[in-house]
XYZ file of C-alpha atoms in Angstrom:
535
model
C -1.143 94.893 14.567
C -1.364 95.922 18.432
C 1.604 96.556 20.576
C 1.207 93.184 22.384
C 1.764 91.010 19.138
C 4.561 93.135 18.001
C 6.399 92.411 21.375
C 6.078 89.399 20.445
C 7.101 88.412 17.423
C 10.319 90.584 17.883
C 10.882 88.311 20.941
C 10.883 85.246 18.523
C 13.122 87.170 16.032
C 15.667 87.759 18.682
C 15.537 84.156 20.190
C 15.607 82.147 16.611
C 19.639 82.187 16.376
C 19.767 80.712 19.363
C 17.860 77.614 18.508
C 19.428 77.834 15.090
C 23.025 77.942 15.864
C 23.802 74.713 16.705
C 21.815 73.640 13.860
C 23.589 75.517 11.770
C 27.218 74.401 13.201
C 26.371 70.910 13.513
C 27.477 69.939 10.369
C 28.011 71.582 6.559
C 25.036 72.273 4.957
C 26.715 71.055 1.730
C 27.244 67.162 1.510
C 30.970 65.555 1.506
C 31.073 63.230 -1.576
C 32.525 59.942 -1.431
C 33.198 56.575 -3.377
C 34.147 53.533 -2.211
C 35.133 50.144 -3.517
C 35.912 47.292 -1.198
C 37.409 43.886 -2.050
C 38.853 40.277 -0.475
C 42.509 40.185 -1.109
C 44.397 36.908 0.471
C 41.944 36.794 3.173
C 41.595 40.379 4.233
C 38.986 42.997 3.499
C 39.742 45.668 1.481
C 37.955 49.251 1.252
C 39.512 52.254 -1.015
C 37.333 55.495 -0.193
C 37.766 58.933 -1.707
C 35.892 61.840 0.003
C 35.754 65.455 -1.588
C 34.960 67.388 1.739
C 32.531 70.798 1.631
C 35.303 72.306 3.557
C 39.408 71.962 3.817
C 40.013 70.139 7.324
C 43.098 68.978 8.841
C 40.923 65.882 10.426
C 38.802 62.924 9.522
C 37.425 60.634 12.026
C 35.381 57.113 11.023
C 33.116 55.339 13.065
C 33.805 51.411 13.444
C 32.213 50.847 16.795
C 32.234 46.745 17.439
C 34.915 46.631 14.496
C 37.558 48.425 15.840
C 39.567 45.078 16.907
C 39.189 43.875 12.649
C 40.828 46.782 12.087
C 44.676 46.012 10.011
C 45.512 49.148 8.975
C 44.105 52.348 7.964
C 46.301 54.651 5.743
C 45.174 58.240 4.073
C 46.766 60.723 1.590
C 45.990 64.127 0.746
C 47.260 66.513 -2.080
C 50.017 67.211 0.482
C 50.730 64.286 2.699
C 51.186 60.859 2.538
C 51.132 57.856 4.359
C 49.089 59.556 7.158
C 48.334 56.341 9.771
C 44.893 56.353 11.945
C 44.706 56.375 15.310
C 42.194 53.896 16.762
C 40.675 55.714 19.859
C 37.388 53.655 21.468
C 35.247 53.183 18.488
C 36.584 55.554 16.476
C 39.442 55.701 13.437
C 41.057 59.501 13.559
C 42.977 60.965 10.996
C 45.152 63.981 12.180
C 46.472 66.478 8.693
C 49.957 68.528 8.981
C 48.047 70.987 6.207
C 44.269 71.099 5.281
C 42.581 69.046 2.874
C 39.523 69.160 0.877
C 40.614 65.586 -1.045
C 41.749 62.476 1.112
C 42.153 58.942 -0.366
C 41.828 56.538 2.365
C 42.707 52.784 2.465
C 41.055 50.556 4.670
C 42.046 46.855 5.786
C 40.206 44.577 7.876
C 40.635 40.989 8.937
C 36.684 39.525 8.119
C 37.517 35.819 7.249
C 36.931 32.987 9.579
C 36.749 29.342 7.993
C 36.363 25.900 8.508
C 36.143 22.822 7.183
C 32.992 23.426 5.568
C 31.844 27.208 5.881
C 33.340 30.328 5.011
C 31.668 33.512 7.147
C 32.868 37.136 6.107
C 31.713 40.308 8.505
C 33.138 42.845 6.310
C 32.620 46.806 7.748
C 32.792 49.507 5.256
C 33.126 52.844 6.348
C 30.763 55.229 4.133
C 30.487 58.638 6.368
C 33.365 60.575 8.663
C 31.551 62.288 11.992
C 30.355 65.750 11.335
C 29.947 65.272 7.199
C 26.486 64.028 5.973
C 28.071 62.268 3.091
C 26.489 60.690 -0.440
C 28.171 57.667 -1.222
C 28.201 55.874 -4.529
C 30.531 52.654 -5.698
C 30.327 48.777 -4.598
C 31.758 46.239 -2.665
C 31.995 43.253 -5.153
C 32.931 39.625 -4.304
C 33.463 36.024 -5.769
C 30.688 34.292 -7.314
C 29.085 32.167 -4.637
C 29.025 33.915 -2.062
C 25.984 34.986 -0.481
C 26.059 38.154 1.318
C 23.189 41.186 2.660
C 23.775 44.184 3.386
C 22.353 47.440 5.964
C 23.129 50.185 3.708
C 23.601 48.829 -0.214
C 21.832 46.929 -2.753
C 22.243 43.839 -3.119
C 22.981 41.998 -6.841
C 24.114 38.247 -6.448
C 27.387 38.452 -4.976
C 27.735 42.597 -5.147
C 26.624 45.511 -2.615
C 25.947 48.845 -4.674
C 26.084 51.951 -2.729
C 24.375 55.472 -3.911
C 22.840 56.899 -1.134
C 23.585 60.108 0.956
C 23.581 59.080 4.574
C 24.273 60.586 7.980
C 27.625 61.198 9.413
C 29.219 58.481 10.755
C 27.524 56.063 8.926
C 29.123 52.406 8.463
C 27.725 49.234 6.757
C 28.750 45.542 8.007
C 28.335 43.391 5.284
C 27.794 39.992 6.175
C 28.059 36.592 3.951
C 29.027 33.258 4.129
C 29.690 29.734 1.263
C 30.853 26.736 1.486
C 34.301 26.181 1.588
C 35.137 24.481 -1.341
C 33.144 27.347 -3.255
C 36.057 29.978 -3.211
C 39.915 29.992 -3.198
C 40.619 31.909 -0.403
C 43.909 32.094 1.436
C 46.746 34.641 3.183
C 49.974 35.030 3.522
C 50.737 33.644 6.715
C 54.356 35.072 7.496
C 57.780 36.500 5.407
C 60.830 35.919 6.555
C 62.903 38.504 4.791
C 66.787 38.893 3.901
C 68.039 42.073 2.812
C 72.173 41.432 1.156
C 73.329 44.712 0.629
C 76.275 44.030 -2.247
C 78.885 46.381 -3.835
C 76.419 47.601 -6.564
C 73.378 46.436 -5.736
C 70.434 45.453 -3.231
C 69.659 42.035 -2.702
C 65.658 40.635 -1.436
C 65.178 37.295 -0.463
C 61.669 36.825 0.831
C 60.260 33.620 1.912
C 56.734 33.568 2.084
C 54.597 31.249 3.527
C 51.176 30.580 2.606
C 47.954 29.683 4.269
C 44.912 27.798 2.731
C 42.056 29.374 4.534
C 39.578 27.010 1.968
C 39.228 24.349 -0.090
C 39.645 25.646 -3.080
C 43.176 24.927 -4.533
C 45.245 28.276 -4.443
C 47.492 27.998 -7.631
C 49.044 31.421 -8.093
C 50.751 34.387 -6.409
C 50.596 37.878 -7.268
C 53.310 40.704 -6.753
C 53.444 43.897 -7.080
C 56.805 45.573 -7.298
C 58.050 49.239 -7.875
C 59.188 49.808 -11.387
C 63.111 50.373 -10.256
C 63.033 46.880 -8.861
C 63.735 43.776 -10.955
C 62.658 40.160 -10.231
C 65.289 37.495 -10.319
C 62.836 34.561 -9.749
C 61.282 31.794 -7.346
C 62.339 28.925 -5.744
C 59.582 26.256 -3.386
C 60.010 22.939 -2.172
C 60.858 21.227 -5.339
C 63.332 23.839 -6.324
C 63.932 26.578 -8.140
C 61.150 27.571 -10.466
C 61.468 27.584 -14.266
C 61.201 30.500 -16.283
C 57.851 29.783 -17.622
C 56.062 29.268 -14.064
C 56.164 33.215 -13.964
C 55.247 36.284 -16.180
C 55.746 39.902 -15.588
C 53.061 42.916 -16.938
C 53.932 46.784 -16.509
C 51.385 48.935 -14.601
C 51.836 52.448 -14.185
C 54.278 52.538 -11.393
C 54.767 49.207 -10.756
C 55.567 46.119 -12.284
C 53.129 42.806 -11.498
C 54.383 39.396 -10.994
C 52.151 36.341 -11.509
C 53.544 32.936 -10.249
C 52.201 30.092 -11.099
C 52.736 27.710 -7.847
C 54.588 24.165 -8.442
C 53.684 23.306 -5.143
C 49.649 24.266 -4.616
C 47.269 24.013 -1.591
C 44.302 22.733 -1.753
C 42.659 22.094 2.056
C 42.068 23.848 5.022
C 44.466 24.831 7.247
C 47.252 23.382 4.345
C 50.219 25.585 4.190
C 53.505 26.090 1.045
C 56.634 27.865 1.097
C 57.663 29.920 -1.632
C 61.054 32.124 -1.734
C 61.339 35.400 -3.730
C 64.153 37.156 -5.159
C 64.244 40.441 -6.433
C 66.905 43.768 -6.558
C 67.156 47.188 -6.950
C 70.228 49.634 -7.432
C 72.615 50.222 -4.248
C 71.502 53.018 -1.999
C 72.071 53.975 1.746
C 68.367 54.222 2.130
C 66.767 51.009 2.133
C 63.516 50.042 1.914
C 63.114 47.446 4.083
C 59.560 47.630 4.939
C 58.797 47.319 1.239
C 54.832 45.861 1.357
C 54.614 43.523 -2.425
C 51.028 44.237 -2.553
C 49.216 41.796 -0.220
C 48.641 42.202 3.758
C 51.228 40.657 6.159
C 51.169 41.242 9.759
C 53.629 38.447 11.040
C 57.045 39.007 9.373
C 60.611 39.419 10.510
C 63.668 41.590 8.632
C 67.402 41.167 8.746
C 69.635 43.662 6.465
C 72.900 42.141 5.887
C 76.489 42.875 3.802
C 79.743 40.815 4.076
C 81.115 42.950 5.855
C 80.119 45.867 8.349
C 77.607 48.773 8.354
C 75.934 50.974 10.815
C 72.302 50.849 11.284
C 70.604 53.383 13.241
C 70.121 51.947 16.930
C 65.783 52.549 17.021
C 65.667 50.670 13.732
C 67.416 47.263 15.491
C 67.014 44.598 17.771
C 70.294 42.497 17.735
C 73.134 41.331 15.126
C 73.084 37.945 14.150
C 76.169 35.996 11.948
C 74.485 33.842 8.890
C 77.381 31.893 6.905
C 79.514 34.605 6.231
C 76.797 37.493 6.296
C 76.970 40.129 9.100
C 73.001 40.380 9.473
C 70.831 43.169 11.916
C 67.750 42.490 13.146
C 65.117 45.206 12.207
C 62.205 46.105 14.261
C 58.667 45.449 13.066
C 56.977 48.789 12.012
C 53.056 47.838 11.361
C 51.729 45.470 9.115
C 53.498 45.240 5.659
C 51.144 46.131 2.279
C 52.509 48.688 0.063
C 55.646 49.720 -1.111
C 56.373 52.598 0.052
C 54.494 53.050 3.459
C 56.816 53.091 6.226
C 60.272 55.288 6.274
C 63.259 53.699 4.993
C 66.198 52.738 6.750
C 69.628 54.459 6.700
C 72.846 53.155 6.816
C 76.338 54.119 6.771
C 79.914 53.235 7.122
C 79.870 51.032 5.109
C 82.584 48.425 4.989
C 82.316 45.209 2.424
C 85.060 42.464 3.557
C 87.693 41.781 0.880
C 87.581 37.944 -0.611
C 89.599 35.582 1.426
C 90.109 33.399 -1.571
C 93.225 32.876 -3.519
C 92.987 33.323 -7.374
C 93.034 30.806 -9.757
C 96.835 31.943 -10.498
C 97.936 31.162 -7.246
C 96.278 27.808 -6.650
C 97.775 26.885 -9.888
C 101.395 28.255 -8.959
C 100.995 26.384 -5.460
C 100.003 22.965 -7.369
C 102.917 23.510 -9.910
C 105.338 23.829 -6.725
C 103.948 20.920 -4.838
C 104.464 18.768 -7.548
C 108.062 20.212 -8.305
C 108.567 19.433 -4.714
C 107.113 15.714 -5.503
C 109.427 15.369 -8.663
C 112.592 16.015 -6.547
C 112.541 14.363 -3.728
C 115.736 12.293 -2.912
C 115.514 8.321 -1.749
C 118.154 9.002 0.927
C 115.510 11.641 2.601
C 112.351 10.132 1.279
C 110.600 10.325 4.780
C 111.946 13.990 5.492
C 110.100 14.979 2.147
C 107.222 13.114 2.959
C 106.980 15.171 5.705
C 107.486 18.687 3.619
C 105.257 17.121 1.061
C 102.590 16.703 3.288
C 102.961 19.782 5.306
C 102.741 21.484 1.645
C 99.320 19.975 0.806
C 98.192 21.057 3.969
C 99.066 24.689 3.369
C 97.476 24.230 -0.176
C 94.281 22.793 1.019
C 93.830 25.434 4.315
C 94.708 28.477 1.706
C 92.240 27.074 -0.641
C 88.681 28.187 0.716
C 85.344 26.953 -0.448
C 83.666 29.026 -3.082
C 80.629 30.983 -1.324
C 78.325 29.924 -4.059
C 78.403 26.482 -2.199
C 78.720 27.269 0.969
C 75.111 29.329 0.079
C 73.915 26.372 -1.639
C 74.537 24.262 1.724
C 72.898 26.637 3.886
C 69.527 27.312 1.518
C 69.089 23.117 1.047
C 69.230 22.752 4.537
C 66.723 25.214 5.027
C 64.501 24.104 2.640
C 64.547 20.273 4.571
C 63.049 22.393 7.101
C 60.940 23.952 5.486
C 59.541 20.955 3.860
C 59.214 19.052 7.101
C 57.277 21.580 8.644
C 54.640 21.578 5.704
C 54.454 17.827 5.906
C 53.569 17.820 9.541
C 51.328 21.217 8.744
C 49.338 18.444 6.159
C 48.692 15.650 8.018
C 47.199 17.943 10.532
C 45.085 18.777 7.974
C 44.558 15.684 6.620
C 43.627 14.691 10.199
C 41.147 17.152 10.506
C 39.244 16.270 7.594
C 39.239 12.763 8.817
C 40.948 11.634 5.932
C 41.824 7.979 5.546
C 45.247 6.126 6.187
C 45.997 6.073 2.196
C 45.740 9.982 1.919
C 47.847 9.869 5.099
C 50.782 7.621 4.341
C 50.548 9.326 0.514
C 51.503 12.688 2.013
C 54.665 10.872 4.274
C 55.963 9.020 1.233
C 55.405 12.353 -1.013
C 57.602 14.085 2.174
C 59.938 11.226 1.828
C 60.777 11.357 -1.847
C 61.171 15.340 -1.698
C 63.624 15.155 0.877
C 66.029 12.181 -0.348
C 66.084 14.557 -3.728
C 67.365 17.696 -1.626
C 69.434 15.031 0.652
C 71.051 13.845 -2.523
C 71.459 17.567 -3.959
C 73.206 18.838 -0.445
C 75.341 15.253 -0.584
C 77.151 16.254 -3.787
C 77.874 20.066 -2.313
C 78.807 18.914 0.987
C 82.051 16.528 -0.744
C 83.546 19.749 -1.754
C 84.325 20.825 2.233
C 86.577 17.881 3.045
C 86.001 16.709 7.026
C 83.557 19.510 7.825
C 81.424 18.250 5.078
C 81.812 14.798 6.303
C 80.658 15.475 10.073
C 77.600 17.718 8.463
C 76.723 14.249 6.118
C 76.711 12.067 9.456
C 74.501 14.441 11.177
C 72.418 14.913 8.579
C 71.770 11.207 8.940
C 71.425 11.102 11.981
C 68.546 13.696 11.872
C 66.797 11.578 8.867
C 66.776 8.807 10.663
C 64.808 10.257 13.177
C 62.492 11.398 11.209
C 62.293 8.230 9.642
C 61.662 6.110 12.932
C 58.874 8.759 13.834
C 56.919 8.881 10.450
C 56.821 5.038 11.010
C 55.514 5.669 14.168
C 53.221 7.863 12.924
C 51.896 5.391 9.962
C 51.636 2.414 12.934
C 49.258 5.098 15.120
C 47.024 5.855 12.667
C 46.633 2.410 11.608
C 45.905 0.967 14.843
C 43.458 3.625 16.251
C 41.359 3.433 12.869
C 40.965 -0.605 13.641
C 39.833 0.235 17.106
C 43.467 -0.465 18.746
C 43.661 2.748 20.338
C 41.252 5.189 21.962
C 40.960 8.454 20.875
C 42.815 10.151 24.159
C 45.803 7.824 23.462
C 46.017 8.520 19.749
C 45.962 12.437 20.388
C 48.688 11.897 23.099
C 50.718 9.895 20.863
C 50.276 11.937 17.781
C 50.986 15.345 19.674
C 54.190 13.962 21.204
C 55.312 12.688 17.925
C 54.592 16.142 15.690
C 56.420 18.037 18.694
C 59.496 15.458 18.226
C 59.329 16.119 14.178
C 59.375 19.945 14.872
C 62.419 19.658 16.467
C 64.272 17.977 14.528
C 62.948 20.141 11.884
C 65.021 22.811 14.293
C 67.580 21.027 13.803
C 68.180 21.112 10.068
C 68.480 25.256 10.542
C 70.871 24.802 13.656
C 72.883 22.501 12.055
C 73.041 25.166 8.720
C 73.445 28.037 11.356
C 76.244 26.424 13.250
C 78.542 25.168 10.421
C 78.057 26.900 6.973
């Protein structure tokens, strides 16, 4: 070998780790590992992805470029940490770790459903590779039977994507399917409307949950998923409370599951029902009131409340608000709502419950026993002078004698539920409309609305004789209101009559039929005003 070649090929040996280097920084020779499962859960996309990393890091970073504004939520935990929330930046998910991790279980949740009347279309993105890991993925994405989907990245098997592949970092599939709408039951919850009663020796959840048909498919059941110290108490919808039978709980691991079977199902686009939970746990001064039950809500509102006083830390409120006899705060919406434990609790303190106003049965008794002594005695001479004391007495007797708050309750829940199922009659004949549905499905849905409410009219009518005068003036405006509602669902049924005989264009109909649902919806209002105001 002359001296020429040798200067050469020890120039190449001293140049080669600089054109190796960033080869060999780029990313770990050694493959992350990964599996992944994704899911539709009441309307959202589910993916749950565990990735064994080469390497400890304390951050992961997904790419969802185009998907970023599907994105819900995106939640990891290490062997360390938990409840670690992504940051969206640009097109990119990043998770930031207070200690390294080789092991990170990540739970993805993305909004993918959009339906009509006829078509449901799902654009579902699974992450499968964080930047800087070259990453072989394994598990499947599986979904109801009738729905046709295709995929970038998997293998496709009737209505399941199989993934086993090791692919390039930052890697991300979009699948992509679509069926008809009366193929699949698919639906969300829409909103909860939650009431926390702190009690004496015990924590008190009243959720109200309303759901929304997103096919037509009839949705017949509800699933829950609460923590094992928690106990469930029951359900009550638009017909009433729920029997014992209509629900059945099965022990998981750490968590107990609650299957309700609904009285009161939807079946059509757009359709919506109203369902209220109850459910307790043991007092603490740390409550969970972000408690997810399972299933993805993103509209919801909170109030914590106690007869009495507490003290709730100032960045947790928004306002105090006075419910019957319930001192109630306002909480703050955190993030979306899912699972149980993923956003702090909430402390409180100074706690002060108010002492019953109420007399005992002893005393009512004892003031009865001296009224009528009183009656038994009276003198001829100064009949009208203990007429007077007489009557004065029975006042004192019936102002010392309060309401029991089981009632008073009662009153206030009824009245909400007239509400409630006003708003899902109007919610239905939108529906209904939509569809093009016929005058007899139309009317059928007013007179089902009708015989509903005379039942809870009739239920509140017997409760509302207990209060005397007050109850009196709440009867009389409680007519008031249903005849309103009466001379507008009239209305309505005179509308739709006339435009499908040709007696009304289609602009007038819309104008009529708008004004008229915005008239129901307040008087609607007024069921919870009139609850607010005087019970």
């Amino acid at each position: 070998m002359d001296r020429k070649t040798l200067s050469q090929i020890l120039a190449i040996l001293l140049w080669m780790p600089l054109f190796l280097a960033p080869l060999l920084t780029a990313q770990p020779s050694i493959p992350a590992k990964a599996t992944v499962s994704a899911r539709i859960e009441y309307g959202y996309g589910l993916v749950f992805y565990h990735i064994e990393l080469p390497e400890p890091t304390t951050s992961l970073s997904f790419n969802v470029s185009g998907y970023t504004g599907k994105l819900v939520l995106a939640v990891a935990q290490t062997e360390r940490q938990r409840n670690v929330l992504a940051v969206v930046d640009k097109s990119q998910m990043k998770f930031a770790f207070s200690d390294p991790a080789r092991q990170v279980n990540i739970t993805f949740v993305f909004d993918i459903v959009t339906s009509n009347l006829t078509t449901i279309e799902i654009r579902f993105p699974i992450p499968l590779s964080p930047f800087g890991y070259a990453t072989n993925v394994s598990g499947t994405a599986s979904f109801s039977t009738g729905i046709n989907v295709n995929s970038t990245f998997g293998k496709v098997m009737g209505s399941q994507v199989s993934y086993n592949a090791t692919l390039p970092p930052a890697s991300y599939d979009v699948i992509r399917g679509s069926t008809s709408s009366g193929q699949v039951p698919v639906g969300k919850i829409a909103r909860i409307n939650r009431t926390i009663i702190l009690e004496a020796d015990k924590i008190v959840y009243e959720d109200t949950v309303e759901i929304l048909q997103l096919s037509n498919y009839p949705i017949t059941s509800l699933a829950i998923a609460l923590p094992v110290s928690y106990v469930f108490d029951g359900a009550e919808g638009l017909l009433g409370p729920y029997p014992r039978n209509y629900w059945h709980s099965y022990n998981a691991s750490n968590s107990t599951l609650i299957l309700i079977t609904l009285m009161s199902s939807v079946q059509l686009v757009g359709q919506r029902t109203v369902l209220t939970l109850r459910y307790h746990t043991n007092r603490s001064n740390m409550i969970n009131a972000y408690m997810g039950l399972g299933f993805v809500v993103t509209d919801y509102s909170v109030k914590l409340c106690i007869r009495g006083s507490l003290t709730v830390p100032q960045e947790f409120t928004t306002g105090e608000t006075v419910t019957g006899s319930l001192q109630c705060y306002v909480l703050k919406p955190v993030g979306p709502l899912f699972q149980a434990d993923l956003y702090p609790r909430v402390p409180v303190s100074n706690i002060v419950f108010k002492p019953s106003t109420g007399l005992s049965l002893a005393e009512t008794v004892m003031i009865l026993l001296v009224l009528i002594l009183l009656l038994a005695t009276g003198v001829f001479a100064v009949a009208r002078i203990r007429r007077n004391k007489v009557e004065k007495a029975k006042e004192k007797v019936l102002t010392a004698t309060t309401v029991p708050r089981e009632v008073s309750e009662a009153i206030y829940k009824i009245l909400l539920r007239r509400e409630e199922l006003l708003i899902t009659a109007i919610e239905n004949l939108n529906s209904l409309r939509a569809r093009k549905a016929g005058t007899t499905k139309i009317v059928s849905v007013i007179r089902e609305y009708e015989k509903r409410d005379t039942a809870l009219e009739t239920e509140v009518s017997k409760l509302l004789g207990q209060l005397g005068d007050a109850g009196r003036e709440i009867t009389n405006e409680m007519v008031r209101i249903k005849e309103g509602i009466h001379q507008r669902m009239n209305e309505i049924e005179k509308i739709e009559r006339n435009y499908r005989v040709g007696r009304l264009d289609k602009k007038e109909y819309n104008v009529r039929i708008e004004s008229l649902e915005t008239e129901l919806r307040n008087l609607a209002q007024k069921f919870r005003e009139l609850a607010e105001k005087n019970i």
